[in-house]
XYZ file of C-alpha atoms in Angstrom:
348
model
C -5.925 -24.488 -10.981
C -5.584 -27.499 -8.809
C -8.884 -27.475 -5.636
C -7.659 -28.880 -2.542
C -10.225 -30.239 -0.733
C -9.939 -31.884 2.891
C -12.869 -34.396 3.903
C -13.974 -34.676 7.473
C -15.511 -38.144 8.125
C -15.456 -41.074 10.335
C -16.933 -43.465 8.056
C -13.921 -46.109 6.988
C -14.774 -46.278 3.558
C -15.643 -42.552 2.208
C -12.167 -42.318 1.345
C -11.725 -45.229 -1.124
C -15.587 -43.706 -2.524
C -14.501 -40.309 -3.111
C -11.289 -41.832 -4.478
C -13.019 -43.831 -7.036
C -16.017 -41.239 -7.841
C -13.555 -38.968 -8.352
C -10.769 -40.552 -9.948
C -10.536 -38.513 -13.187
C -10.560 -35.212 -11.270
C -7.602 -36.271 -9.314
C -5.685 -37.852 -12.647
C -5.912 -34.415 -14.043
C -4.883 -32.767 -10.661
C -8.140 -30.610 -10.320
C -8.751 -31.965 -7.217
C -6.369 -33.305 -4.258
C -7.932 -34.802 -1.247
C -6.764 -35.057 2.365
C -8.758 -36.859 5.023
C -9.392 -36.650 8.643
C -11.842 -38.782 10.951
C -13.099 -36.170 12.739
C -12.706 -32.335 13.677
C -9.771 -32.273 15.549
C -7.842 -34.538 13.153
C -8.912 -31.718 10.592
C -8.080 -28.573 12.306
C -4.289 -30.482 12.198
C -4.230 -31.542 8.563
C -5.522 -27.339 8.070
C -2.197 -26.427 10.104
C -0.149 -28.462 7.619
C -2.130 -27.511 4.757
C -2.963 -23.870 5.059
C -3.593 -24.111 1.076
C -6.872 -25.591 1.730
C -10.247 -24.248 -0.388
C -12.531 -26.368 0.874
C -13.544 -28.832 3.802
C -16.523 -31.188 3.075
C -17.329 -32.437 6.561
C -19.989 -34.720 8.284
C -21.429 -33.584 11.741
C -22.100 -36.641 13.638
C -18.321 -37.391 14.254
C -16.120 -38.610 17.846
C -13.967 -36.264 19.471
C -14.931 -32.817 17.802
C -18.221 -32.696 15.508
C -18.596 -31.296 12.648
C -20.478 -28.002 13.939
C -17.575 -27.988 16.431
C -15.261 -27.770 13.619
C -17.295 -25.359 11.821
C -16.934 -22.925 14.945
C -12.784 -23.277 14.622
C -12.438 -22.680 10.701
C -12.178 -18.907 11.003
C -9.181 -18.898 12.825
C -7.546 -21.982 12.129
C -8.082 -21.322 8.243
C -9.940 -17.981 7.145
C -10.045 -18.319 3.556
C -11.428 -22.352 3.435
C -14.919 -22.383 3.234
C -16.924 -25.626 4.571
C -19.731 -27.649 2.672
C -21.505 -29.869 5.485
C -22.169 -33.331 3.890
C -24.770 -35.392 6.809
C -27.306 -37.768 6.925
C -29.149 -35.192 9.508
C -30.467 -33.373 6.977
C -32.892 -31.808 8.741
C -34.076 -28.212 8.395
C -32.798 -27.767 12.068
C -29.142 -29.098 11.266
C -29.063 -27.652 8.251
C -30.016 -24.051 9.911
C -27.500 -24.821 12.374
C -24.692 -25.607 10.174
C -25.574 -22.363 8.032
C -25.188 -20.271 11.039
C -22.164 -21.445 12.477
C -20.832 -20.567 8.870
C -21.084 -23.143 6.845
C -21.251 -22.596 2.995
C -23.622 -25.040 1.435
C -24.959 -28.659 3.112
C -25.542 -31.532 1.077
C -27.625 -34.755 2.116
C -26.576 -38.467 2.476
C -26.565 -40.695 0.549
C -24.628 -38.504 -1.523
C -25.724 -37.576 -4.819
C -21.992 -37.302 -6.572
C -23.099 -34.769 -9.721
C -24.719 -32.632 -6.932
C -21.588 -32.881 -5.057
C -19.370 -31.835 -7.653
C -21.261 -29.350 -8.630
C -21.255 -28.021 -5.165
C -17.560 -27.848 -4.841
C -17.001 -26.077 -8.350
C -19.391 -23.377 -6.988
C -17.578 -23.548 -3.547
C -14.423 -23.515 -5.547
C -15.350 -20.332 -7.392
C -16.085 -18.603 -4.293
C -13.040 -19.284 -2.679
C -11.037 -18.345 -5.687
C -12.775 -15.049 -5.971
C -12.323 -14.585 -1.953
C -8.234 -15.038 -2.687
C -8.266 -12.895 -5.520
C -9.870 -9.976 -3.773
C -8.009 -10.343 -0.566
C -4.529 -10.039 -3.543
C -5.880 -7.387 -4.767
C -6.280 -5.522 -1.366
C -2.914 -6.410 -0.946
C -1.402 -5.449 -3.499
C -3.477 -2.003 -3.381
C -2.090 -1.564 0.034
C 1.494 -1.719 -0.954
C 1.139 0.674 -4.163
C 0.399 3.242 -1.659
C 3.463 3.315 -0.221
C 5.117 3.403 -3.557
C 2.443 5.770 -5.532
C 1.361 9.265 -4.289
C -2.772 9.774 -2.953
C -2.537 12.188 -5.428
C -1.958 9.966 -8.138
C -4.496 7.418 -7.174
C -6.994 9.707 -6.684
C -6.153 10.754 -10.570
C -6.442 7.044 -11.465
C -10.051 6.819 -10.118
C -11.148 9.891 -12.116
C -14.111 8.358 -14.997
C -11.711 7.610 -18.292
C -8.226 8.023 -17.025
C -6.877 5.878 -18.981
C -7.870 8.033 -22.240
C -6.257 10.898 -20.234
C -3.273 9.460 -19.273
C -0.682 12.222 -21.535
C -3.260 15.242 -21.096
C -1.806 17.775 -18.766
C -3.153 20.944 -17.550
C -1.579 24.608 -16.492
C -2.240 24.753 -12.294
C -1.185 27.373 -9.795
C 0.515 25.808 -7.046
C 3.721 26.671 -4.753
C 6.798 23.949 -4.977
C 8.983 23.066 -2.149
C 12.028 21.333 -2.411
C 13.949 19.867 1.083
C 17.523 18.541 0.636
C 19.331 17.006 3.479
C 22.724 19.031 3.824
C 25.937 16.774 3.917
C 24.475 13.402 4.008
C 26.213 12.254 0.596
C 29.271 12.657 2.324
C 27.702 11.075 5.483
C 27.104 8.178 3.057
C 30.859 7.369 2.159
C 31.729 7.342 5.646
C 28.809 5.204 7.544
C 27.190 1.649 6.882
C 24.799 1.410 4.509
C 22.235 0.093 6.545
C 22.715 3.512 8.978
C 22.565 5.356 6.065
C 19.334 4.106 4.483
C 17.701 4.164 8.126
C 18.431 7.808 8.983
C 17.525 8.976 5.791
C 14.215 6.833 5.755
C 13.784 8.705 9.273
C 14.169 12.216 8.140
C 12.168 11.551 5.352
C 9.028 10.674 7.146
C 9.534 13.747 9.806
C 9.342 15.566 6.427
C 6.596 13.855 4.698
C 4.193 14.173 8.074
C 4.777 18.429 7.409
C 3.924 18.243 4.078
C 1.209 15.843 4.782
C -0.032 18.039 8.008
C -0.506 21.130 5.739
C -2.066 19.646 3.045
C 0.551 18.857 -0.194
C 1.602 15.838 -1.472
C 5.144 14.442 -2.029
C 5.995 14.771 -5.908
C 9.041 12.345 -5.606
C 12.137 11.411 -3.235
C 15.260 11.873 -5.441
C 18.336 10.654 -3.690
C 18.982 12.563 -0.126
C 16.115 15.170 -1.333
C 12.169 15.394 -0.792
C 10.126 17.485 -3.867
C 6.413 18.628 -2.271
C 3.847 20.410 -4.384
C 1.145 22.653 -2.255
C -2.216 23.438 -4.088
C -5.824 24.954 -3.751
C -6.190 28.053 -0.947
C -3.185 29.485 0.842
C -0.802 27.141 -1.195
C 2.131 29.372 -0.831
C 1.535 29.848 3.259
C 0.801 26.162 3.827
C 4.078 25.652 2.221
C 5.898 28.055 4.006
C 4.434 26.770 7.868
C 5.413 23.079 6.414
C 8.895 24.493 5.735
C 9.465 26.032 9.333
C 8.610 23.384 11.324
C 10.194 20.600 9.139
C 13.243 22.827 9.620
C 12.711 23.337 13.337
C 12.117 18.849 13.591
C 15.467 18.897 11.804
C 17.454 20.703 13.777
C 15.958 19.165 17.476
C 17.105 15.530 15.818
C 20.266 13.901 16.551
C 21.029 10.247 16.025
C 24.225 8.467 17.446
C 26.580 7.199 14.650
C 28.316 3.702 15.083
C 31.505 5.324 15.606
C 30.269 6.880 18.541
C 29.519 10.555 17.135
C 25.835 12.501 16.983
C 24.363 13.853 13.886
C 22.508 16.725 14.078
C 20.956 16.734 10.424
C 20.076 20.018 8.625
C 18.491 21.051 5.321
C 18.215 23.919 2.722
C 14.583 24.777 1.729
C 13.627 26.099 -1.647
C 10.534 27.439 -2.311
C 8.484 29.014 -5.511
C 4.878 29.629 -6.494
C 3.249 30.211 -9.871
C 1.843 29.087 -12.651
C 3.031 25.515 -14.065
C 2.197 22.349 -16.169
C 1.161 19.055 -13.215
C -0.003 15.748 -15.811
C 1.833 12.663 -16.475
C 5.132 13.099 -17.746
C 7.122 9.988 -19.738
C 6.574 7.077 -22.382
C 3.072 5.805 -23.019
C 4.685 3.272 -25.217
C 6.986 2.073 -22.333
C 3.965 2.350 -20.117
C 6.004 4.266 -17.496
C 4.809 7.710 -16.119
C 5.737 10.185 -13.995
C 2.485 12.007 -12.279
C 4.580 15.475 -11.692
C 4.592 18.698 -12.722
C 7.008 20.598 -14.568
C 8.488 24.849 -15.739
C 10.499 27.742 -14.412
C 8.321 27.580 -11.205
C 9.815 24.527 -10.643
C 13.515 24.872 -11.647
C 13.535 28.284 -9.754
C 12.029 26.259 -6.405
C 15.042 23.575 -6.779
C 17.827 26.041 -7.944
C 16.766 28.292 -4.719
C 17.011 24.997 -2.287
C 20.770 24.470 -4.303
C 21.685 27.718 -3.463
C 21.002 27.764 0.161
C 22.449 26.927 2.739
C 22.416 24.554 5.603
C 19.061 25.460 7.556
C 17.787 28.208 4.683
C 14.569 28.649 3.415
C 15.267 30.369 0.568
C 12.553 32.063 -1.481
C 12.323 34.974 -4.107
C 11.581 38.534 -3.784
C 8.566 38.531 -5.533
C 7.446 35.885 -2.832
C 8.851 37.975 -0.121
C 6.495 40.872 -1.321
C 3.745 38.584 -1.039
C 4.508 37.463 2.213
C 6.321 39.759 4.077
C 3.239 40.861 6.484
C 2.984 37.318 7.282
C 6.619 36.017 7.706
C 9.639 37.057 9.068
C 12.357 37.512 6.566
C 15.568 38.935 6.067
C 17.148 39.343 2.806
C 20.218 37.191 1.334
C 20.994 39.413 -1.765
C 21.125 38.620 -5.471
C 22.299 35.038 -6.704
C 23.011 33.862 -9.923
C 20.741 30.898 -10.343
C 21.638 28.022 -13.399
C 20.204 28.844 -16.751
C 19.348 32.541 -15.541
C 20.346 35.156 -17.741
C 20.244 37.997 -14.905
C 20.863 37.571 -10.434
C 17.844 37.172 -8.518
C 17.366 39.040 -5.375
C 16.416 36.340 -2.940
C 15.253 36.464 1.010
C 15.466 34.061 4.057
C 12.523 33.149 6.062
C 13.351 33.481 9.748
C 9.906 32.790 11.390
């Protein structure tokens, strides 16, 4: 990996030196020099170069000094770190120039093995400074992609041995499907489509956030939330009402001049089922989830509801009815059931 290195100097002929002591560095593009004659020259060749790993720079210079310079670095170029190379190599300069954030000082007359050396080290740092800062990056944008959930499951000691072991959890499932927005889809842009959606989404992810579950997955126009530890099932069931009542106070102008007023159905189950990773090892591609009839009933419920519902069981109802207003629907046949279900609204 090529170094790019800018010298700071107002001597005439350090460029032809460095040019010659280093000549076999820059033949196998390790190193590429730029050169400025003093610091203001250098904070300009840093605005064309923001690539830059490393300024070696004299202090004694016209116009802006080197200590000058050294003050300017961390906003004109963040990531370059400085290596002071003077002839006032006092302990005074050289305290100076370490405060004001230089990296390492080397004396004149330059030794040019000491100097080399320097700048691999200074070269490693830098390297190691970009790398982390990549990293942070990059960490930051798999959170918007990968559940806290998840990447609290990744730090656990010897995940990766774990990553197909699963375990049996009680929990409460909620699933949230926008009513009539595929067929809001063939009729609007798909830009307005993608931005309403994106908006009800994080109205409903703040709930679920708010009363402590996690979003499982989005899948299409729908939102699948998983509640644990205490109170699961009532957590869920506040999250529900007032992602229902956000819902219904929304209403977004349409290009074509009309207001929606979104609306969604609600599902919602609690028991016993399987949460691990769920896929291919060999593909290396896994779902964090979890999975059973707790599940299916949850999303069959929401499919069966409709348009501002929250739909739950009777066996939930029991367990909740001192709690929650509710008012019964009556039995529905739910998919893959062999006998109806007697199912309840919750009103409040």
């Amino acid at each position: 990996m090529k170094t790019k290195i800018l010298v700071v100097d107002d001597e005439a002929d350090l460029e032809l030196l460095i040019k010659q002591k280093f000549r076999r560095k820059i033949r196998e593009n390790a190193y590429e020099f730029l050169f400025a004659g003093n610091g203001q020259e250098a904070l300009d060749r840093l605005h064309d170069h923001p690539d830059t790993d490393i300024v070696l720079s004299d202090i004694n210079m016209p116009v802006m000094d080197g200590l000058t310079l050294l003050g300017r670095l961390p906003e004109a170029s963040p990531m370059t770190k400085t290596v002071m190379v003077s002839a006032y190599g006092d302990m005074e300069n050289i305290r100076a120039a370490m405060n004001h954030g230089a990296f390492d000082f080397v004396c004149k007359p330059v030794d040019f093995n000491d100097l080399e050396l320097t700048i691999e080290k200074t070269a490693v740092h830098v390297q190691q400074l970009r790398d982390t800062l990549k990293a942070i990056q990059e960490n930051n944008i798999l959170r918007m992609y990968v559940d806290e959930t998840v990447i609290k499951f990744m730090a656990r000691p010897g995940f990766e041995n774990k990553l197909l072991a699963s375990e049996v959890v009680e929990a409460t499932v909620m699933f949230v499907d926008i009513c009539g927005f595929t067929s809001l889809s063939e009729t609007q842009p798909a830009a307005t489509v993608v931005s309403l959606l994106n908006t009800y989404f994080d109205q409903i992810v703040k709930e679920v956030i708010a009363h402590g579950g996690y979003i499982d997955k989005f899948m299409g126009d729908a939102v699948m939330a998983v509640f644990r530890g205490e109170y699961h099932l009532d957590r869920a069931i506040d999250a529900a009402l007032l992602v229902r009542t956000q819902l219904q106070a929304t209403h977004n102008p349409l290009p074509d001049g009309t207001d929606y007023h979104p609306a969604v159905s609600i599902g919602i189950n609690t028991g016993e089922m399987v949460s691990g990773n769920i896929g291919s090892a060999s593909l290396k591609r896994l779902d964090y989830t979890v999975i059973g009839d707790t599940v299916n009933v949850s999303q069959r419920l929401q499919s069966a509801g409709h348009p501002n519902q929250i739909v739950i069981t009777e066996a939930i109802y029991e367990r909740i009815r001192e709690s929650f207003q509710c008012q019964p629907i009556g039995e529905l046949k739910l998919k893959n059931k062999a006998q109806p279900i007697m199912t309840y609204e919750v009103v409040a």
